[in-house]
PDB file of C-alpha atoms in Angstrom:
ATOM      1  CA  MET W   1     102.978 137.220 128.321  1.00 52.00           C
ATOM      2  CA  LEU W   2     100.002 135.280 129.705  1.00 61.00           C
ATOM      3  CA  LEU W   3     102.203 132.316 130.586  1.00 65.00           C
ATOM      4  CA  THR W   4     104.630 134.661 132.331  1.00 73.00           C
ATOM      5  CA  TRP W   5     101.853 135.994 134.550  1.00 76.00           C
ATOM      6  CA  LYS W   6     100.654 132.474 135.317  1.00 80.00           C
ATOM      7  CA  LEU W   7     104.143 131.488 136.447  1.00 80.00           C
ATOM      8  CA  ARG W   8     104.386 134.634 138.567  1.00 84.00           C
ATOM      9  CA  ILE W   9     101.055 133.989 140.279  1.00 88.00           C
ATOM     10  CA  VAL W  10     102.052 130.394 141.057  1.00 86.00           C
ATOM     11  CA  ARG W  11     105.456 131.535 142.325  1.00 87.00           C
ATOM     12  CA  LEU W  12     104.008 134.168 144.665  1.00 87.00           C
ATOM     13  CA  LYS W  13     101.550 131.627 146.013  1.00 88.00           C
ATOM     14  CA  GLU W  14     104.218 128.965 146.565  1.00 88.00           C
ATOM     15  CA  GLN W  15     106.566 131.504 148.131  1.00 88.00           C
ATOM     16  CA  LYS W  16     104.302 131.710 151.182  1.00 89.00           C
ATOM     17  CA  LYS W  17     105.221 128.102 152.008  1.00 91.00           C
ATOM     18  CA  LEU W  18     108.874 128.966 152.627  1.00 90.00           C
ATOM     19  CA  ASN W  19     110.185 129.192 156.172  1.00 90.00           C
ATOM     20  CA  PRO W  20     111.636 132.567 157.294  1.00 88.00           C
ATOM     21  CA  ARG W  21     115.272 131.708 156.472  1.00 86.00           C
ATOM     22  CA  ASN W  22     114.540 130.213 153.058  1.00 88.00           C
ATOM     23  CA  SER W  23     112.135 133.056 152.302  1.00 88.00           C
ATOM     24  CA  MET W  24     114.863 135.627 152.983  1.00 86.00           C
ATOM     25  CA  ILE W  25     117.316 133.820 150.714  1.00 87.00           C
ATOM     26  CA  TYR W  26     114.717 133.368 147.967  1.00 90.00           C
ATOM     27  CA  LYS W  27     113.771 137.061 148.033  1.00 87.00           C
ATOM     28  CA  SER W  28     117.443 137.946 147.589  1.00 86.00           C
ATOM     29  CA  ILE W  29     117.751 135.555 144.644  1.00 89.00           C
ATOM     30  CA  THR W  30     114.540 136.954 143.137  1.00 89.00           C
ATOM     31  CA  LYS W  31     115.737 140.566 143.274  1.00 86.00           C
ATOM     32  CA  TYR W  32     119.118 139.634 141.790  1.00 86.00           C
ATOM     33  CA  ILE W  33     117.634 137.696 138.869  1.00 89.00           C
ATOM     34  CA  GLN W  34     114.883 140.274 138.260  1.00 84.00           C
ATOM     35  CA  ASN W  35     117.634 142.851 137.607  1.00 81.00           C
ATOM     36  CA  SER W  36     119.365 140.672 135.028  1.00 82.00           C
ATOM     37  CA  THR W  37     119.057 140.939 131.235  1.00 77.00           C
ATOM     38  CA  LEU W  38     116.932 137.802 130.897  1.00 82.00           C
ATOM     39  CA  THR W  39     113.476 138.032 129.326  1.00 78.00           C
ATOM     40  CA  SER W  40     110.437 138.240 131.612  1.00 76.00           C
ATOM     41  CA  TYR W  41     109.514 134.644 130.852  1.00 80.00           C
ATOM     42  CA  GLN W  42     113.053 133.386 131.482  1.00 84.00           C
ATOM     43  CA  LYS W  43     113.154 135.171 134.839  1.00 88.00           C
ATOM     44  CA  GLU W  44     109.905 133.568 135.954  1.00 88.00           C
ATOM     45  CA  GLU W  45     110.950 130.152 134.650  1.00 88.00           C
ATOM     46  CA  ALA W  46     114.284 130.354 136.487  1.00 92.00           C
ATOM     47  CA  LEU W  47     112.670 131.579 139.714  1.00 93.00           C
ATOM     48  CA  GLN W  48     110.065 128.811 139.529  1.00 92.00           C
ATOM     49  CA  GLN W  49     112.809 126.223 139.087  1.00 91.00           C
ATOM     50  CA  ILE W  50     114.680 127.577 142.117  1.00 93.00           C
ATOM     51  CA  MET W  51     111.449 127.692 144.123  1.00 92.00           C
ATOM     52  CA  ASP W  52     110.789 124.006 143.404  1.00 92.00           C
ATOM     53  CA  MET W  53     114.298 123.068 144.548  1.00 91.00           C
ATOM     54  CA  ILE W  54     114.015 125.065 147.781  1.00 91.00           C
ATOM     55  CA  LEU W  55     110.569 123.669 148.605  1.00 92.00           C
ATOM     56  CA  GLN W  56     111.750 120.117 147.950  1.00 92.00           C
ATOM     57  CA  ALA W  57     114.744 120.622 150.237  1.00 90.00           C
ATOM     58  CA  GLN W  58     112.476 122.151 152.877  1.00 91.00           C
ATOM     59  CA  ILE W  59     110.082 119.179 152.727  1.00 91.00           C
ATOM     60  CA  GLU W  60     113.015 116.791 153.150  1.00 91.00           C
ATOM     61  CA  ASN W  61     114.353 118.978 155.981  1.00 90.00           C
ATOM     62  CA  LYS W  62     117.617 119.593 154.128  1.00 88.00           C
ATOM     63  CA  ASN W  63     119.823 122.680 154.094  1.00 86.00           C
ATOM     64  CA  ILE W  64     119.379 124.507 150.767  1.00 86.00           C
ATOM     65  CA  ASN W  65     123.096 125.304 150.754  1.00 82.00           C
ATOM     66  CA  ALA W  66     123.515 121.773 149.413  1.00 81.00           C
ATOM     67  CA  PHE W  67     122.545 123.030 145.923  1.00 82.00           C
ATOM     68  CA  ILE W  68     122.829 126.809 146.305  1.00 83.00           C
ATOM     69  CA  GLY W  69     126.279 126.756 147.872  1.00 81.00           C
ATOM     70  CA  ASN W  70     127.760 129.421 150.121  1.00 78.00           C
ATOM     71  CA  ASP W  71     127.979 132.162 147.476  1.00 81.00           C
ATOM     72  CA  LEU W  72     124.587 133.490 146.365  1.00 83.00           C
ATOM     73  CA  GLU W  73     126.149 135.700 143.711  1.00 82.00           C
ATOM     74  CA  GLU W  74     127.906 132.757 142.083  1.00 86.00           C
ATOM     75  CA  PHE W  75     124.718 130.681 142.194  1.00 89.00           C
ATOM     76  CA  CYS W  76     122.579 133.451 140.660  1.00 89.00           C
ATOM     77  CA  ASP W  77     125.144 134.175 137.951  1.00 88.00           C
ATOM     78  CA  SER W  78     125.286 130.489 137.008  1.00 91.00           C
ATOM     79  CA  ILE W  79     121.492 130.447 136.566  1.00 90.00           C
ATOM     80  CA  ILE W  80     121.535 133.686 134.551  1.00 89.00           C
ATOM     81  CA  ASN W  81     124.378 132.459 132.334  1.00 89.00           C
ATOM     82  CA  GLU W  82     122.559 129.200 131.679  1.00 88.00           C
ATOM     83  CA  TYR W  83     119.421 130.990 130.501  1.00 84.00           C
ATOM     84  CA  SER W  84     121.382 133.702 128.663  1.00 83.00           C
ATOM     85  CA  LEU W  85     122.583 131.093 126.185  1.00 80.00           C
ATOM     86  CA  ASN W  86     119.067 131.174 124.699  1.00 75.00           C
ATOM     87  CA  LEU W  87     119.168 134.954 124.158  1.00 76.00           C
ATOM     88  CA  SER W  88     120.302 136.025 120.704  1.00 78.00           C
ATOM     89  CA  PHE W  89     122.825 138.820 120.153  1.00 81.00           C
ATOM     90  CA  ILE W  90     120.126 140.728 118.250  1.00 84.00           C
ATOM     91  CA  TYR W  91     117.753 140.571 121.222  1.00 80.00           C
ATOM     92  CA  LYS W  92     120.396 141.806 123.680  1.00 78.00           C
ATOM     93  CA  THR W  93     121.445 144.634 121.346  1.00 83.00           C
ATOM     94  CA  LEU W  94     117.898 145.815 120.654  1.00 84.00           C
ATOM     95  CA  ASP W  95     116.966 145.596 124.332  1.00 80.00           C
ATOM     96  CA  PHE W  96     119.954 147.785 125.238  1.00 80.00           C
ATOM     97  CA  MET W  97     119.124 150.284 122.459  1.00 84.00           C
ATOM     98  CA  GLN W  98     115.525 150.550 123.643  1.00 83.00           C
ATOM     99  CA  SER W  99     116.526 151.103 127.273  1.00 80.00           C
ATOM    100  CA  TYR W 100     119.157 153.641 126.222  1.00 84.00           C
ATOM    101  CA  MET W 101     116.740 155.713 124.099  1.00 84.00           C
ATOM    102  CA  ILE W 102     113.948 155.702 126.670  1.00 83.00           C
ATOM    103  CA  LEU W 103     116.231 156.605 129.582  1.00 82.00           C
ATOM    104  CA  THR W 104     118.148 159.298 127.676  1.00 84.00           C
ATOM    105  CA  PHE W 105     115.063 161.173 126.510  1.00 82.00           C
ATOM    106  CA  SER W 106     113.362 160.734 129.879  1.00 82.00           C
ATOM    107  CA  ILE W 107     116.305 162.374 131.657  1.00 82.00           C
ATOM    108  CA  LEU W 108     116.447 165.165 129.078  1.00 79.00           C
ATOM    109  CA  PHE W 109     112.817 166.105 128.599  1.00 77.00           C
ATOM    110  CA  ILE W 110     110.659 164.916 131.526  1.00 77.00           C
ATOM    111  CA  PRO W 111     112.045 167.678 133.821  1.00 76.00           C
ATOM    112  CA  LEU W 112     111.276 170.230 131.067  1.00 73.00           C
ATOM    113  CA  ILE W 113     107.722 168.890 130.703  1.00 74.00           C
ATOM    114  CA  ILE W 114     107.141 169.087 134.463  1.00 75.00           C
ATOM    115  CA  LYS W 115     108.553 172.619 134.470  1.00 70.00           C
ATOM    116  CA  GLY W 116     106.111 173.543 131.693  1.00 69.00           C
ATOM    117  CA  PHE W 117     103.117 172.529 133.809  1.00 74.00           C
ATOM    118  CA  PHE W 118     104.213 174.994 136.477  1.00 69.00           C
ATOM    119  CA  SER W 119     104.926 177.777 133.962  1.00 69.00           C
ATOM    120  CA  ASP W 120     101.416 178.388 132.601  1.00 68.00           C
ATOM    121  CA  PHE W 121     101.817 175.429 130.219  1.00 63.00           C
ATOM    122  CA  SER W 122     104.707 177.118 128.436  1.00 64.00           C
ATOM    123  CA  PHE W 123     106.736 174.156 127.204  1.00 63.00           C
ATOM    124  CA  ASP W 124     110.271 174.748 125.959  1.00 67.00           C
ATOM    125  CA  LEU W 125     111.413 171.254 125.014  1.00 70.00           C
ATOM    126  CA  SER W 126     114.887 172.122 123.828  1.00 75.00           C
ATOM    127  CA  THR W 127     118.353 171.050 124.870  1.00 79.00           C
ATOM    128  CA  SER W 128     121.847 171.820 123.639  1.00 82.00           C
ATOM    129  CA  ILE W 129     123.741 169.207 121.634  1.00 83.00           C
ATOM    130  CA  ASP W 130     126.468 169.433 124.267  1.00 86.00           C
ATOM    131  CA  ASN W 131     123.989 168.521 127.000  1.00 84.00           C
ATOM    132  CA  PHE W 132     122.517 165.726 124.860  1.00 84.00           C
ATOM    133  CA  ILE W 133     125.933 164.107 124.329  1.00 86.00           C
ATOM    134  CA  ILE W 134     126.847 164.350 128.027  1.00 85.00           C
ATOM    135  CA  ILE W 135     123.541 162.744 129.081  1.00 84.00           C
ATOM    136  CA  SER W 136     124.038 160.049 126.438  1.00 84.00           C
ATOM    137  CA  ILE W 137     127.473 159.160 127.821  1.00 82.00           C
ATOM    138  CA  ILE W 138     126.126 159.007 131.375  1.00 80.00           C
ATOM    139  CA  THR W 139     123.169 156.865 130.307  1.00 81.00           C
ATOM    140  CA  LEU W 140     125.355 154.532 128.262  1.00 76.00           C
ATOM    141  CA  PHE W 141     127.237 153.315 131.304  1.00 72.00           C
ATOM    142  CA  SER W 142     124.617 153.944 133.980  1.00 72.00           C
ATOM    143  CA  LEU W 143     122.396 151.228 132.493  1.00 68.00           C
ATOM    144  CA  HIS W 144     124.932 148.591 133.500  1.00 64.00           C
ATOM    145  CA  LEU W 145     126.154 150.235 136.699  1.00 64.00           C
ATOM    146  CA  PHE W 146     122.623 150.876 137.993  1.00 62.00           C
ATOM    147  CA  ARG W 147     121.574 147.289 137.307  1.00 64.00           C
ATOM    148  CA  ARG W 148     124.703 146.044 139.064  1.00 62.00           C
ATOM    149  CA  ASP W 149     123.946 148.262 142.073  1.00 58.00           C
ATOM    150  CA  LEU W 150     120.459 146.803 142.316  1.00 57.00           C
ATOM    151  CA  GLN W 151     121.929 143.307 142.201  1.00 59.00           C
ATOM    152  CA  LYS W 152     124.508 144.223 144.830  1.00 61.00           C
ATOM    153  CA  ASN W 153     121.741 145.421 147.171  1.00 58.00           C
ATOM    154  CA  ALA W 154     119.610 142.361 146.464  1.00 57.00           C
ATOM    155  CA  PHE W 155     121.204 140.213 149.128  1.00 58.00           C
ATOM    156  CA  ILE W 156     119.571 140.435 152.525  1.00 51.00           C
ATOM    157  CA  ALA W 157     121.771 137.692 153.943  1.00 49.00           C
ATOM    158  CA  PRO W 158     125.445 138.513 154.709  1.00 46.00           C
ATOM    159  CA  LEU W 159     127.639 138.317 151.626  1.00 43.00           C
ATOM    160  CA  PRO W 160     131.072 136.808 151.273  1.00 44.00           C
ATOM    161  CA  LEU W 161     133.925 139.281 150.870  1.00 35.00           C
ATOM    162  CA  LYS W 162     134.388 138.011 147.330  1.00 41.00           C
ATOM    163  CA  TYR W 163     131.235 139.783 146.157  1.00 42.00           C
ATOM    164  CA  SER W 164     132.193 143.127 147.677  1.00 40.00           C
ATOM    165  CA  ILE W 165     135.570 143.000 145.963  1.00 35.00           C
ATOM    166  CA  SER W 166     134.100 142.131 142.567  1.00 45.00           C
ATOM    167  CA  ALA W 167     131.537 144.938 142.889  1.00 45.00           C
ATOM    168  CA  ASN W 168     134.254 147.472 143.715  1.00 48.00           C
ATOM    169  CA  ASN W 169     136.315 146.357 140.715  1.00 49.00           C
ATOM    170  CA  TYR W 170     133.239 146.668 138.511  1.00 49.00           C
ATOM    171  CA  HIS W 171     132.616 150.251 139.633  1.00 53.00           C
ATOM    172  CA  GLY W 172     136.295 151.090 139.227  1.00 58.00           C
ATOM    173  CA  LYS W 173     136.227 149.990 135.593  1.00 60.00           C
ATOM    174  CA  GLY W 174     132.990 151.930 135.029  1.00 61.00           C
ATOM    175  CA  ILE W 175     134.411 155.156 136.462  1.00 70.00           C
ATOM    176  CA  PHE W 176     137.589 154.729 134.385  1.00 73.00           C
ATOM    177  CA  ALA W 177     135.474 154.312 131.230  1.00 73.00           C
ATOM    178  CA  TYR W 178     133.539 157.489 132.153  1.00 72.00           C
ATOM    179  CA  ILE W 179     136.787 159.455 132.481  1.00 80.00           C
ATOM    180  CA  ILE W 180     138.125 158.192 129.141  1.00 84.00           C
ATOM    181  CA  LEU W 181     134.893 159.020 127.283  1.00 80.00           C
ATOM    182  CA  PHE W 182     134.534 162.491 128.795  1.00 82.00           C
ATOM    183  CA  PHE W 183     138.198 163.195 128.062  1.00 85.00           C
ATOM    184  CA  ALA W 184     137.751 162.099 124.433  1.00 87.00           C
ATOM    185  CA  TYR W 185     134.588 164.190 124.133  1.00 85.00           C
ATOM    186  CA  GLY W 186     136.334 167.240 125.587  1.00 87.00           C
ATOM    187  CA  ILE W 187     139.127 166.952 123.012  1.00 90.00           C
ATOM    188  CA  SER W 188     136.626 166.506 120.160  1.00 88.00           C
ATOM    189  CA  LYS W 189     134.554 169.464 121.350  1.00 87.00           C
ATOM    190  CA  ASN W 190     137.590 171.755 121.499  1.00 87.00           C
ATOM    191  CA  TYR W 191     138.756 170.536 118.084  1.00 85.00           C
ATOM    192  CA  LEU W 192     135.404 171.376 116.477  1.00 86.00           C
ATOM    193  CA  SER W 193     135.339 174.764 118.176  1.00 86.00           C
ATOM    194  CA  ASN W 194     138.919 175.764 117.321  1.00 86.00           C
ATOM    195  CA  ASN W 195     139.055 174.428 113.759  1.00 86.00           C
ATOM    196  CA  PHE W 196     135.490 174.754 112.487  1.00 85.00           C
ATOM    197  CA  GLY W 197     133.959 177.351 114.802  1.00 84.00           C
ATOM    198  CA  ILE W 198     131.282 174.885 115.943  1.00 83.00           C
ATOM    199  CA  ASP W 199     130.159 175.482 119.524  1.00 84.00           C
ATOM    200  CA  LEU W 200     128.067 172.502 120.613  1.00 82.00           C
ATOM    201  CA  SER W 201     126.892 174.414 123.686  1.00 82.00           C
ATOM    202  CA  SER W 202     125.070 176.928 121.486  1.00 83.00           C
ATOM    203  CA  GLN W 203     123.564 174.359 119.089  1.00 80.00           C
ATOM    204  CA  TYR W 204     120.094 173.290 120.233  1.00 80.00           C
ATOM    205  CA  ILE W 205     117.700 170.419 119.586  1.00 77.00           C
ATOM    206  CA  TYR W 206     114.073 171.616 119.527  1.00 75.00           C
ATOM    207  CA  LEU W 207     111.769 168.686 120.117  1.00 69.00           C
ATOM    208  CA  PHE W 208     108.552 170.353 118.934  1.00 64.00           C
ATOM    209  CA  ASN W 209     110.226 171.335 115.650  1.00 67.00           C
ATOM    210  CA  ASN W 210     111.363 167.786 114.884  1.00 67.00           C
ATOM    211  CA  LYS W 211     108.120 165.843 114.568  1.00 71.00           C
ATOM    212  CA  LEU W 212     109.652 163.492 111.989  1.00 76.00           C
ATOM    213  CA  PHE W 213     112.435 162.657 114.433  1.00 74.00           C
ATOM    214  CA  LEU W 214     109.877 161.941 117.171  1.00 75.00           C
ATOM    215  CA  LEU W 215     107.893 159.722 114.808  1.00 82.00           C
ATOM    216  CA  ILE W 216     111.013 157.766 113.820  1.00 83.00           C
ATOM    217  CA  LEU W 217     112.011 157.388 117.474  1.00 81.00           C
ATOM    218  CA  PHE W 218     108.528 156.131 118.374  1.00 84.00           C
ATOM    219  CA  ILE W 219     108.572 153.628 115.489  1.00 89.00           C
ATOM    220  CA  ILE W 220     112.008 152.314 116.497  1.00 88.00           C
ATOM    221  CA  VAL W 221     111.092 151.855 120.174  1.00 85.00           C
ATOM    222  CA  SER W 222     107.725 150.274 119.284  1.00 87.00           C
ATOM    223  CA  SER W 223     109.294 147.943 116.708  1.00 89.00           C
ATOM    224  CA  ILE W 224     111.858 146.754 119.237  1.00 86.00           C
ATOM    225  CA  GLN W 225     109.082 146.065 121.755  1.00 83.00           C
ATOM    226  CA  ILE W 226     107.088 144.105 119.149  1.00 86.00           C
ATOM    227  CA  TYR W 227     110.170 142.010 118.349  1.00 84.00           C
ATOM    228  CA  LYS W 228     110.811 141.342 122.060  1.00 79.00           C
ATOM    229  CA  ASN W 229     107.190 140.288 122.612  1.00 77.00           C
ATOM    230  CA  TYR W 230     107.385 137.955 119.614  1.00 79.00           C
ATOM    231  CA  PHE W 231     110.681 136.509 120.870  1.00 77.00           C
ATOM    232  CA  ASN W 232     109.222 135.884 124.330  1.00 70.00           C
ATOM    233  CA  ARG W 233     106.120 134.200 122.869  1.00 71.00           C
ATOM    234  CA  GLN W 234     108.309 131.911 120.776  1.00 70.00           C
ATOM    235  CA  LYS W 235     110.341 130.922 123.840  1.00 63.00           C
ATOM    236  CA  SER W 236     107.238 130.295 125.913  1.00 59.00           C
TER     237      SER W 236
END
């Protein structure tokens, strides 16, 4: 963690040496890579490497397109893929699980907590199982789609048509997956209701009455974070 901050401080200091054009391109690259699945240390290491190349080209009065090319997306993806080889499947899976759990429960319960503050501190932290499943499905795919949107908007410089097409295809596949999942859930919900008399809309999860569940959730999220910190220290 300390080494990551050192690299970031050096990078921000060196970034001031870039001319306006190179600075614009570097900021685009930075935003794209920052929204990747690399570890914090890997992001800083990659950005520092790119910074050194751009500064060297600038000193030699060379066009940075010589090593970046004409497609920023392709260049950024090649850097991300190179560093991703060092990420284990376990790390990627746990990182996704952690993000999924935090985002799902934030969407579900933060609005209820805020509402409680404006209702004489009367907190009703409950949600139907139906609502929980729907939010879970949305979160499951939004994690990737949202990150992709941030990457798409990272580029300040004009983008080649190729990127716009790939982004549209990506969203098309995401929307199709949403439709399939919601359709499958709708069938399952009707099946449970018609054959077993189970109405998921009337079944509720009460957060205050499930302290053991909250404790287990906290332990899982904390354990994942400890593992990620250990992994990053080992790589640094």
